Short mmCIF file of C-alpha atoms in Angstrom, two decimals:
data_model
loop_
_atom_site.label_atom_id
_atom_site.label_comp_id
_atom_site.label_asym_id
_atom_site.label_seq_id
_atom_site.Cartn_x
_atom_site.Cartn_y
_atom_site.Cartn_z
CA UNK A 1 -35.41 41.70 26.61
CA UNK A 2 -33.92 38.67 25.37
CA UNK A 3 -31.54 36.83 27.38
CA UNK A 4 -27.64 37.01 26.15
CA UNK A 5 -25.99 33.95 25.47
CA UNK A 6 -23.27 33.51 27.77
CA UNK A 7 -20.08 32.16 25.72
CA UNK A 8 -16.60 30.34 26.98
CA UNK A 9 -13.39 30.18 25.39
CA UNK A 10 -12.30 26.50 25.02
CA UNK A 11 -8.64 25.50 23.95
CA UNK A 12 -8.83 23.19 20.78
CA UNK A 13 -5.84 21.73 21.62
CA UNK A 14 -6.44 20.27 25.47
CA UNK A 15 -9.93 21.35 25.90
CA UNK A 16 -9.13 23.56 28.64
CA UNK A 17 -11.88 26.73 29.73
CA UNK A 18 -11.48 30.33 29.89
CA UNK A 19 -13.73 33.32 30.73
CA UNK A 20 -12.16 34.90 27.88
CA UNK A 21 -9.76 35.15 24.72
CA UNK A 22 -6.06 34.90 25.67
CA UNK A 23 -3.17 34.39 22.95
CA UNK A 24 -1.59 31.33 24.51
CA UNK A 25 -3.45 28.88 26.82
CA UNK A 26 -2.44 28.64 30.14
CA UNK A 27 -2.78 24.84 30.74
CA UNK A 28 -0.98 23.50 27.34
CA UNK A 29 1.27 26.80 26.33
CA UNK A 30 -0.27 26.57 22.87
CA UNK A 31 -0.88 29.71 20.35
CA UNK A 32 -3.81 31.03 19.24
CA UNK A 33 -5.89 28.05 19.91
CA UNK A 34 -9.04 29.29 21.61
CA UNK A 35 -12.16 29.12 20.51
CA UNK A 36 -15.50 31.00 21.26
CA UNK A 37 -18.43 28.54 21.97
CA UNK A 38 -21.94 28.82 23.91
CA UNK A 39 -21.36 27.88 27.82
CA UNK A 40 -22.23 24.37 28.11
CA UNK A 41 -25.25 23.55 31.15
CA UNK A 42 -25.52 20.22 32.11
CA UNK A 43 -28.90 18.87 32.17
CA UNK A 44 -30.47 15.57 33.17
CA UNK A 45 -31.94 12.84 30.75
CA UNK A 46 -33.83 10.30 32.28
CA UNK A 47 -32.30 6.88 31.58
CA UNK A 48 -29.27 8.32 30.57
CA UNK A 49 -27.41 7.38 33.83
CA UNK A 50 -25.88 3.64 34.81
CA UNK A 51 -26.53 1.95 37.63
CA UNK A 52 -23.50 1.98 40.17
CA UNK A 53 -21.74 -1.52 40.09
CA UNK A 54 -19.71 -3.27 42.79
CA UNK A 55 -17.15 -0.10 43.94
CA UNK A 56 -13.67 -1.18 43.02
CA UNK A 57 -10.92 -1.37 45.41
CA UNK A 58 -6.93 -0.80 44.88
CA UNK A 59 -5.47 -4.00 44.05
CA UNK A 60 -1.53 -5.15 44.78
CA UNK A 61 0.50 -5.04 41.70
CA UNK A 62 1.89 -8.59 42.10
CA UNK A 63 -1.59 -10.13 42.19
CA UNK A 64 -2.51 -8.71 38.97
CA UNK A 65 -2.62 -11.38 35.82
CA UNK A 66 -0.06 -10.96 33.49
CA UNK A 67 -1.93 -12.91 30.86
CA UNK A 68 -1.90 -10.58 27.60
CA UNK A 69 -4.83 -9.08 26.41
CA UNK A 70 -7.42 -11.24 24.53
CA UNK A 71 -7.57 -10.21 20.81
CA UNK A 72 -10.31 -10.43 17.71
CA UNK A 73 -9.09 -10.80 14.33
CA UNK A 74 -10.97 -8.40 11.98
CA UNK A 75 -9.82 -10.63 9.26
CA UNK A 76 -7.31 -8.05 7.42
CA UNK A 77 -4.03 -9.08 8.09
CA UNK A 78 -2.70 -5.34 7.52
CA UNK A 79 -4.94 -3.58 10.07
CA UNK A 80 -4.34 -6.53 12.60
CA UNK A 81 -0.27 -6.16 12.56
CA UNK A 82 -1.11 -2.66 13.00
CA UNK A 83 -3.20 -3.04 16.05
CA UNK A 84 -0.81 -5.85 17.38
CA UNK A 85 -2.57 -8.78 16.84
CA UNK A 86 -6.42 -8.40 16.44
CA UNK A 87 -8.80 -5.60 19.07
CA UNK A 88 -8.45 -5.57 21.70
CA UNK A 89 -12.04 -6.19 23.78
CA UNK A 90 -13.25 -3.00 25.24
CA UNK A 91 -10.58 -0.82 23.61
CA UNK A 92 -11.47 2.67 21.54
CA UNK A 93 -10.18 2.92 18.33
CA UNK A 94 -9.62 6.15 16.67
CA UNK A 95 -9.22 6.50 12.35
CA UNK A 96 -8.24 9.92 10.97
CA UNK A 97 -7.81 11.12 7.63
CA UNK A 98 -8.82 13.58 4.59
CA UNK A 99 -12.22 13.73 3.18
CA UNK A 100 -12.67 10.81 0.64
CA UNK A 101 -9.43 9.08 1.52
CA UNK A 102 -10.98 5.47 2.60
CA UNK A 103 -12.06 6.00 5.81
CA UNK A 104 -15.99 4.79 5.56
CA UNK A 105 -14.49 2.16 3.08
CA UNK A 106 -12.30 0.81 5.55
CA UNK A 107 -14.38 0.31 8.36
CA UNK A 108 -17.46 -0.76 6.23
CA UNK A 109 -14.99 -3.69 4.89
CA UNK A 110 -14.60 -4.86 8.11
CA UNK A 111 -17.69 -6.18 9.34
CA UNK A 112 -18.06 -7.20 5.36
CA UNK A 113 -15.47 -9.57 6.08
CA UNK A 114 -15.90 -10.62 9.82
CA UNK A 115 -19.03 -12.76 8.83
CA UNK A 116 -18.70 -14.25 12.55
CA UNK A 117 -18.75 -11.04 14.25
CA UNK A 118 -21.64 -9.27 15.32
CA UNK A 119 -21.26 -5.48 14.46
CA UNK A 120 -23.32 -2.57 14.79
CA UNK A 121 -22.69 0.66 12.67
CA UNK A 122 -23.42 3.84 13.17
CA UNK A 123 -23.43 6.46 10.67
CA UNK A 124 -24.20 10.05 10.80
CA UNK A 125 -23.41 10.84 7.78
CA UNK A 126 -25.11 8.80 5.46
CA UNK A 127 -28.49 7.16 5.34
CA UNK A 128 -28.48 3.43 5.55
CA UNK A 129 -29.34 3.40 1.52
CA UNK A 130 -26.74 4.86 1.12
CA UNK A 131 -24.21 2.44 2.98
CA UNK A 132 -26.25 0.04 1.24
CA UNK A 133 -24.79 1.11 -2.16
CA UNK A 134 -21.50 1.10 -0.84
CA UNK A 135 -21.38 -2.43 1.03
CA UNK A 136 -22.57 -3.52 -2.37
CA UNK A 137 -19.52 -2.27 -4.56
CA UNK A 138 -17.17 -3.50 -1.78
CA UNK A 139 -18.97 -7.10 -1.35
CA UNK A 140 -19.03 -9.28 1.30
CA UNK A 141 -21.16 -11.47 3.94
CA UNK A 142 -24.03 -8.41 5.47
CA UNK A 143 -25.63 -11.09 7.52
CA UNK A 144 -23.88 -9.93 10.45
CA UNK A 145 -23.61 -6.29 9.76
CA UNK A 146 -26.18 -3.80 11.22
CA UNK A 147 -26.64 -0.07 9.99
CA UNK A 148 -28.18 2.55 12.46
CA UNK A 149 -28.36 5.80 11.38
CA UNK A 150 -28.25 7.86 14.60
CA UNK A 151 -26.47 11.15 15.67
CA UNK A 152 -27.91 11.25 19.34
CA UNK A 153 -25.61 9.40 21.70
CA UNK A 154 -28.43 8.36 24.38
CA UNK A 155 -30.39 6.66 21.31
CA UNK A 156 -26.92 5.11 20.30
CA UNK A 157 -25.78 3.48 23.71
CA UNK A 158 -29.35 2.40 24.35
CA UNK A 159 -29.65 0.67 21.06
CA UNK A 160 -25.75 -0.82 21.88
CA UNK A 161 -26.44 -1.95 25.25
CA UNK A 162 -29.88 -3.83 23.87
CA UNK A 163 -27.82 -5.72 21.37
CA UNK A 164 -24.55 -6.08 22.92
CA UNK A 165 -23.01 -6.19 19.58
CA UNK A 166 -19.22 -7.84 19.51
CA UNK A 167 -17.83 -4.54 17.23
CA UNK A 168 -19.34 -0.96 17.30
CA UNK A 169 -18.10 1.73 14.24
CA UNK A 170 -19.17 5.28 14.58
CA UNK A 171 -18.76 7.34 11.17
CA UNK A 172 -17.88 9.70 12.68
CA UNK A 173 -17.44 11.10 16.48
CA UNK A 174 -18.07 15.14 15.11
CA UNK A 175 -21.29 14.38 14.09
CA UNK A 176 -22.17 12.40 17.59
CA UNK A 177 -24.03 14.67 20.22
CA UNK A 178 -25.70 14.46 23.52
CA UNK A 179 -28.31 15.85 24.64
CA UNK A 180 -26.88 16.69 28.35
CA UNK A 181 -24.85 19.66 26.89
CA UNK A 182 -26.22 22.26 24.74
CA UNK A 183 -23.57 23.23 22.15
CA UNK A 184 -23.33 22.28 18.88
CA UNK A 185 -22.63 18.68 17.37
CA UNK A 186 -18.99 19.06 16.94
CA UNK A 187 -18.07 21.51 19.19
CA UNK A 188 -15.02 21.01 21.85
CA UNK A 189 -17.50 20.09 24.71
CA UNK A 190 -19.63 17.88 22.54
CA UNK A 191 -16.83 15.71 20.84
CA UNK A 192 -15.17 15.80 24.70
CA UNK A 193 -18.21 14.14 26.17
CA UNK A 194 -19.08 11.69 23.19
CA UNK A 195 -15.80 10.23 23.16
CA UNK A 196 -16.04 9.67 27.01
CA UNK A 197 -19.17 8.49 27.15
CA UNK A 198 -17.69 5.70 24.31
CA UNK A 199 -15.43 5.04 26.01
CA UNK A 200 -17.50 4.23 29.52
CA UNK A 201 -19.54 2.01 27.37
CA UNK A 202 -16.61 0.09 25.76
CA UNK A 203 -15.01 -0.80 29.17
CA UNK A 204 -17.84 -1.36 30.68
CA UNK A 205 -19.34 -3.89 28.20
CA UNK A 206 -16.16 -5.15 26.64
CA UNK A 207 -17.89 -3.96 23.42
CA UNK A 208 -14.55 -2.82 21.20
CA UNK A 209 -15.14 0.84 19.34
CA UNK A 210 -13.90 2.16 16.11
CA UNK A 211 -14.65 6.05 15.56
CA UNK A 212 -13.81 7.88 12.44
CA UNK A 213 -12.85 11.23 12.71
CA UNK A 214 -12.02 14.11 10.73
CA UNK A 215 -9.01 16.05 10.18
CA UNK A 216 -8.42 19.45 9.94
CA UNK A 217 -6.36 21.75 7.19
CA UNK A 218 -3.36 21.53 8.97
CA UNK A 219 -3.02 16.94 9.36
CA UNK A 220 -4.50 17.14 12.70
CA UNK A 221 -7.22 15.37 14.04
CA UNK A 222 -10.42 17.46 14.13
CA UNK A 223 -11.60 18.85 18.08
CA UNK A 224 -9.92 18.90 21.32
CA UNK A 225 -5.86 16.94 21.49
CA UNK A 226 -7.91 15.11 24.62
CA UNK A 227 -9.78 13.15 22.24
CA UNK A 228 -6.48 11.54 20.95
CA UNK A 229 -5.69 11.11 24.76
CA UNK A 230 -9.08 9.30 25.73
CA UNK A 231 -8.71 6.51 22.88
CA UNK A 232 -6.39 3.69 23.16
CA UNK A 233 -4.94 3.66 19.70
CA UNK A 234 -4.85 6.42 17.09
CA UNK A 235 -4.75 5.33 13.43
CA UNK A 236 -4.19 7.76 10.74
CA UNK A 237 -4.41 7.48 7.06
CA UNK A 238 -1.81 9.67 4.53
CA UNK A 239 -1.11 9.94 0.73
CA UNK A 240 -3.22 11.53 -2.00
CA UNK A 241 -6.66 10.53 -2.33
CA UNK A 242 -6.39 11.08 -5.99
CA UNK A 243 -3.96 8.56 -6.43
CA UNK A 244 -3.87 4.88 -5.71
CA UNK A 245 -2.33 4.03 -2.62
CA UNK A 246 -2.97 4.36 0.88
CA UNK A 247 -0.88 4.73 3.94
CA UNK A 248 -2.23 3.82 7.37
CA UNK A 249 -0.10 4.68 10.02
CA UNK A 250 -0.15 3.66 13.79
CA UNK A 251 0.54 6.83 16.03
CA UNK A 252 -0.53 5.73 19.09
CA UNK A 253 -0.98 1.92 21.08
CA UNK A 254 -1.47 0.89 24.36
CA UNK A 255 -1.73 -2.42 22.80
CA UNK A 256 0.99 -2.43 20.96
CA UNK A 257 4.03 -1.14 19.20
CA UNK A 258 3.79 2.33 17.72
CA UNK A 259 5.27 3.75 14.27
CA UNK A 260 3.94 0.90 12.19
CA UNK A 261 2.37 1.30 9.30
CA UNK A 262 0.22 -0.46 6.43
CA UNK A 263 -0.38 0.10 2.72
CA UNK A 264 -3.59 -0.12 0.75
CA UNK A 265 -4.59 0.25 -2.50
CA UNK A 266 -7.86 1.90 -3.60
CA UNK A 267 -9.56 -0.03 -6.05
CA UNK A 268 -12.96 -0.49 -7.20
CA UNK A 269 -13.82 -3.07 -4.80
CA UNK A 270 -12.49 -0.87 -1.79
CA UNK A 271 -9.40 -1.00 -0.24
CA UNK A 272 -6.89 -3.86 -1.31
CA UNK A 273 -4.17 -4.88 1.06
CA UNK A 274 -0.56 -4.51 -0.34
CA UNK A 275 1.18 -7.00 1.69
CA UNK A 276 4.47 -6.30 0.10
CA UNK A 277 4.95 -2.20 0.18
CA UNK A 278 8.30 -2.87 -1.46
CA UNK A 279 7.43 -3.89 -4.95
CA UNK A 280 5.25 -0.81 -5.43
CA UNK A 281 8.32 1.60 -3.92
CA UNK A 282 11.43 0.13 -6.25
CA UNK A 283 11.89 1.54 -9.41
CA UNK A 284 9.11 1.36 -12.70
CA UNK A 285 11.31 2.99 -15.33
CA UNK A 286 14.02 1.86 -17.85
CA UNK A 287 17.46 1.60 -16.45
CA UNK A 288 19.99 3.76 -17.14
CA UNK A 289 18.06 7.25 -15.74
CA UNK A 290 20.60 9.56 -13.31
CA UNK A 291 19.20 11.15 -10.59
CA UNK A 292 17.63 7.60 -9.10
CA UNK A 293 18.87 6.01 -5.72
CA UNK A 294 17.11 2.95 -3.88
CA UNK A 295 17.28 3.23 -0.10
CA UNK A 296 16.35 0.57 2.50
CA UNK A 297 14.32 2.28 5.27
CA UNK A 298 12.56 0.10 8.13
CA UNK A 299 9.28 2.34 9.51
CA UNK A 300 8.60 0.57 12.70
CA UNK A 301 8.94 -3.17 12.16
CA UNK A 302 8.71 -3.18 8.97
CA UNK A 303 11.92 -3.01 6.25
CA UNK A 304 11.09 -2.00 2.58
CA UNK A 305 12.92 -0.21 -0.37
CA UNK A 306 12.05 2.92 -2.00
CA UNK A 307 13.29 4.94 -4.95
CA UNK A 308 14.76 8.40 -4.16
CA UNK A 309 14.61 10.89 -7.15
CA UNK A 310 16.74 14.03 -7.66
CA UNK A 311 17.35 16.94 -9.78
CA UNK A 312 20.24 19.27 -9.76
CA UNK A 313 20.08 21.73 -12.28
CA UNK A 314 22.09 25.99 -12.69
CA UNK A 315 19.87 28.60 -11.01
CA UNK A 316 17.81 29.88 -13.64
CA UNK A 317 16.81 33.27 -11.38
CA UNK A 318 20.02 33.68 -9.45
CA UNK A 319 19.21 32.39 -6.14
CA UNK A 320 19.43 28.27 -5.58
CA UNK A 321 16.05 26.87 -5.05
CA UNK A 322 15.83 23.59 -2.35
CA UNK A 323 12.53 21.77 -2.90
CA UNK A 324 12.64 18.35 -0.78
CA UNK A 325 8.73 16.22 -1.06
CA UNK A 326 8.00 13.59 1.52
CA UNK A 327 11.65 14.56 2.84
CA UNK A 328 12.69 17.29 5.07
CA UNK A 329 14.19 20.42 3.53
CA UNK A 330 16.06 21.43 6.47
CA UNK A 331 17.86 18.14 6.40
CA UNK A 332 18.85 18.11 2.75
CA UNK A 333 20.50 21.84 3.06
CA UNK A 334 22.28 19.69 5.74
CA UNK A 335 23.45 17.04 3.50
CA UNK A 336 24.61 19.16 0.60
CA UNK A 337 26.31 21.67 2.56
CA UNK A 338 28.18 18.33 3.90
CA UNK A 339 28.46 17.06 0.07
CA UNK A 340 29.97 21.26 0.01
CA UNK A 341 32.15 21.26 2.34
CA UNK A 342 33.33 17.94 3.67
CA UNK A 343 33.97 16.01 -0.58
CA UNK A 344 34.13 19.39 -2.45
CA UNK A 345 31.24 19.26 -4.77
CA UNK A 346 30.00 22.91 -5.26
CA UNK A 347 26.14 22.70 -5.36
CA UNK A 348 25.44 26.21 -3.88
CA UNK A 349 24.83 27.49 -7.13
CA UNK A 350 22.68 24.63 -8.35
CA UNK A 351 19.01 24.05 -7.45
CA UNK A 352 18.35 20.62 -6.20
CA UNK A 353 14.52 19.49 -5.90
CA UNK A 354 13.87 15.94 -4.41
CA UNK A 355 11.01 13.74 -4.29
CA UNK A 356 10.70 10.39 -2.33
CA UNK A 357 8.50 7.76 -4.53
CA UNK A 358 4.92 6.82 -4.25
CA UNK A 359 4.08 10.14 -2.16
CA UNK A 360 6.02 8.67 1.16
CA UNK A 361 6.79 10.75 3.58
CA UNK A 362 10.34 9.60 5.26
CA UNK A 363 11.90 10.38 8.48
CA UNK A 364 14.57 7.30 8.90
CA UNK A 365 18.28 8.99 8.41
CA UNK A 366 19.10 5.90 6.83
CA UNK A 367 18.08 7.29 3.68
CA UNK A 368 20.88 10.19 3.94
CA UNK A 369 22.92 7.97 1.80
CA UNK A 370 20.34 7.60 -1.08
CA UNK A 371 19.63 11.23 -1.31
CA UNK A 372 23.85 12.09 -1.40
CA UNK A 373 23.75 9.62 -4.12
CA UNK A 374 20.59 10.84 -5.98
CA UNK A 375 22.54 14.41 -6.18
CA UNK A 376 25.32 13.07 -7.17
CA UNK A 377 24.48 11.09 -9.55
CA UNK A 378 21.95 13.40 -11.26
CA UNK A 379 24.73 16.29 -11.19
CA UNK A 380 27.61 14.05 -12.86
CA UNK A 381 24.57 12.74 -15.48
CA UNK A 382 25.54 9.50 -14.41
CA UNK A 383 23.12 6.36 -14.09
CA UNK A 384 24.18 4.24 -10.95
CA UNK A 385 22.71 0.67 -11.29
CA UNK A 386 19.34 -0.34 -10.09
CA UNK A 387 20.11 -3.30 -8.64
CA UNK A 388 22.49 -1.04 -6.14
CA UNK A 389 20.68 0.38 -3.33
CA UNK A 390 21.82 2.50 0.11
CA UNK A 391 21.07 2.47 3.92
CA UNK A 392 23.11 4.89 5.94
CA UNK A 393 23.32 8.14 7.91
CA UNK A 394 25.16 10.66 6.87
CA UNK A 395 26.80 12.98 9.89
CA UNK A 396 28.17 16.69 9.66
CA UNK A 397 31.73 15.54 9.67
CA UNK A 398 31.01 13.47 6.21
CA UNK A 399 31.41 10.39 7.90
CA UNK A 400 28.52 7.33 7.00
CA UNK A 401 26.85 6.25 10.55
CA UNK A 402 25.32 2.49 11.37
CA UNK A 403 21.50 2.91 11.47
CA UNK A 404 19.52 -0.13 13.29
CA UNK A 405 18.66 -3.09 11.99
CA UNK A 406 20.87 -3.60 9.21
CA UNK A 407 20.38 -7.23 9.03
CA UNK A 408 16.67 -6.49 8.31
CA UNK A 409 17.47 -3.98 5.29
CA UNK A 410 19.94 -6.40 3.72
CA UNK A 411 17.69 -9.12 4.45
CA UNK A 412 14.74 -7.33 2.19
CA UNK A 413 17.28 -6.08 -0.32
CA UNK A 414 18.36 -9.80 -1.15
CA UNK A 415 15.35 -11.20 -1.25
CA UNK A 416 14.25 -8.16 -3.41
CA UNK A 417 17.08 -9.44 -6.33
CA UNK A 418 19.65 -6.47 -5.69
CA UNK A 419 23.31 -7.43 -6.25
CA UNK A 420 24.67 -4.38 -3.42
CA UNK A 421 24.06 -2.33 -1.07
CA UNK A 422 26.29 -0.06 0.96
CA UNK A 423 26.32 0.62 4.28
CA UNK A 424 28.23 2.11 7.13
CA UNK A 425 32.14 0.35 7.62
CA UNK A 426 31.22 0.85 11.72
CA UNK A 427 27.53 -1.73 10.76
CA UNK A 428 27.53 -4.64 12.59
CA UNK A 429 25.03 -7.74 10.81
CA UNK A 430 24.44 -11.39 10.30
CA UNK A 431 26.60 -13.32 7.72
CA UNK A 432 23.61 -15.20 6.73
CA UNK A 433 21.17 -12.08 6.07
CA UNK A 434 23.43 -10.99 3.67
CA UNK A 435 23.61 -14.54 1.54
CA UNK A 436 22.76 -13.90 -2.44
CA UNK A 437 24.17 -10.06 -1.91
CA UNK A 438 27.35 -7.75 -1.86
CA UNK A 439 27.39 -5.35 1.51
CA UNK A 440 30.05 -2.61 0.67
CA UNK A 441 31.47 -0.59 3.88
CA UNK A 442 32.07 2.92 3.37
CA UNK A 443 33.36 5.01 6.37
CA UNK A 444 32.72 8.59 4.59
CA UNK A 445 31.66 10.11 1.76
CA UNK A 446 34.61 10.72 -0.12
CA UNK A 447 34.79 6.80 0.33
CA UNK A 448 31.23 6.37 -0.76
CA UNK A 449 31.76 8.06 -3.77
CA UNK A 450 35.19 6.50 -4.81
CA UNK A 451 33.33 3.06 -4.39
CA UNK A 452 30.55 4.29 -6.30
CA UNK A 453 31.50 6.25 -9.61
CA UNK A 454 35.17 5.13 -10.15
#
């Protein structure tokens, strides 16, 4: 009689083990996250282990350097602001995103372009004719650049720690196994183990790692949340990969600041960096179209402006319909039942759909004041100028509240060509970041709009 499999239950969220299925895991409170895989058994591999070094001791706070971390340029100015200066030597760097996003292209354009760094990559994916193909559409210096096409991790480290290459990509860590665990390539245990056995290697050599990874239906980064937790920075691409442009966002840095983010554009020679986000975000249409609202937003570090669009049209079935893309719905019932109650404009039985520009995805409530005026102005049919744009947040009273760094937004907006932009009357800036442009205080809405369509 054949011998039955024995199976655990492994949390995909923190990786945590369980004799058997339960709704919500006990160690991260999560729902319906468990998953049925084969029991892994440790075995040994000869070779596989490292020598014990000197034994490190606890050392006194005050005696430690503090000298800032070294850094290598990877010769892209966009992924370099976004890691905080260059990589950092020995650190693990993790790149999610959607199938056929830029990914591969990405990290194949590094090395590409780092002619005086030593890389080796590893795909397990491809074969290596096939990153030939593509290193030869993207161009670039391939003196430097070595492809190994390898899945098993023992293979991998051994053929790492004979080069001592000064960059290591793996594309990507759910395809990576190792032979001391059974389970699948992939699995919770597997990508758990792969990523720390990376990681060993990187701060033990000072060799810096990039790992792709996949992403599941729902945004998230494919296998355990501990994988995000292992790596020292966590970069994530968004937008549609059947348009043109890329966003690379920074979620997580020990090296650096977080929320930043980058913009790329995909192109036939791979990914092209955009070193000016704003130009792409402003409006591309004729003048004199309602519905249309510029706001200055600032994502991390970085100020830009973006074109808001609305529509406000009667209910055709009845009931209002709110449709908000790359915006949050709950916060735009908030605004117009504010626009409702607070300046009298009766939108509930209107439906109002709203779409930020150029597929962004905005969380900075100092676009409130763009979106009231998008609605507005698309319900009265009236055009407000495009060299006018907005940075403000709009609270439940109706009042208009400072947002931060409003020196920075007028700053971009001047330098941009617009004649105006409103802001809060409580917004506190530099006279000389507002030289070549108008800054018009509004306290509340009802002020906002006087100002605006008298």
């Amino acid at each position: 009689m054949a011998n039955k499999v024995k199976t655990v239950w492994y949390c995909t969220s923190c990786g945590n083990e369980s004799p058997k299925w339960m709704g919500r895991c006990p160690a991260c409170g999560e729902w319906n996250t468990m998953v049925e895989q084969p029991k892994e058994s440790r075995k040994a591999v000869p070779g596989a282990s490292v020598p014990a070094g000197e034994r490190h001791r606890p050392v006194q706070l005050r005696d430690i350097s503090a000298a800032g971390e070294a850094r290598i340029s990877l010769h892209n100015g966009e992924v370099d602001r976004l890691l905080g200066g260059g990589i950092v030597p020995g650190s693990l760097v993790l790149i999610g995103g959607e199938p056929g996003i830029g990914k591969s292209t990405l990290s194949l354009q590094i090395p590409l372009h780092c002619s005086d760094l030593r890389t080796l990559y590893v795909t397990g994916e491809e074969s290596v004719n096939q990153v030939k193909m593509r290193a030869e559409r993207l161009g670039g210096d391939t003196g430097q650049c070595f492809i190994f096409s390898e899945t098993l991790m023992e293979n991998i480290l051994a053929e790492a720690r004979s080069m001592m290459p000064q960059l290591m990509i793996v594309d990507s860590v759910q395809t990576m196994f190792t032979e001391t665990l059974d389970s699948a390539p992939g699995s919770v245990s597997q990508i758990k183990e792969v990523a720390a056995q990376l990681l060993r290697f990187a701060k033990e050599t000072g060799v810096p790692v990039i790992l792709i990874g996949h992403i599941t239906k729902d945004g998230f980064i494919a296998g355990p949340k501990i994988l995000e937790h292992i790596v020292d920075v966590v970069l994530q691409f968004e937008g549609e990969n059947r348009g043109s442009y890329r966003i690379l966002r920074s979620i997580k840095n020990r090296f650096g600041s977080t929320s930043e983010l980058a913009v790329f554009e995909m192109t036939g020679q791979g990914l092209r960096e955009v070193s000016n986000p704003s130009e792409l975000l402003i409006p591309m249409h004729e003048q004199g179209l309602s519905g249309t609202a510029v706001s200055a937003m600032l994502d991390g570090s970085r100020p830009f402006l973006f074109e808001v669009q609305a529509l406000v049209s009667s209910a055709a079935y009845g009931t209002a319909q709110r449709s908000a893309t790359g915006f949050d719905v709950r916060r735009l019932n908030m605004l117009l039942a504010v626009l409702e109650r607070r300046a009298g404009f009766h939108l509930s039985a209107k439906d109002v759909f709203l779409n930020m520009a150029g597929g962004l995805r905005v969380s900075d409530p100092a676009c409130d004041l763009a979106v009231i005026c998008a609605v507005l102005s698309s319900n009265f049919d009236f055009a407000i100028p495009s060299d006018v744009c907005f940075a403000g947040e709009v609270g439940l009273s109706g009042e208009i509240r400072p947002v931060g760094q409003t020196d920075r937004r007028i700053a971009e907006a001047a330098r941009l060509g617009f004649s105006k932009i409103f802001v809060s009357s409580f917004s506190s800036f530099d006279r000389k970041s507002a030289e070549g442009i108008q800054v018009v205080k509004v306290a509340d809405v009802p002020a906002l709009v006087k100002a605006l369509f008298k």
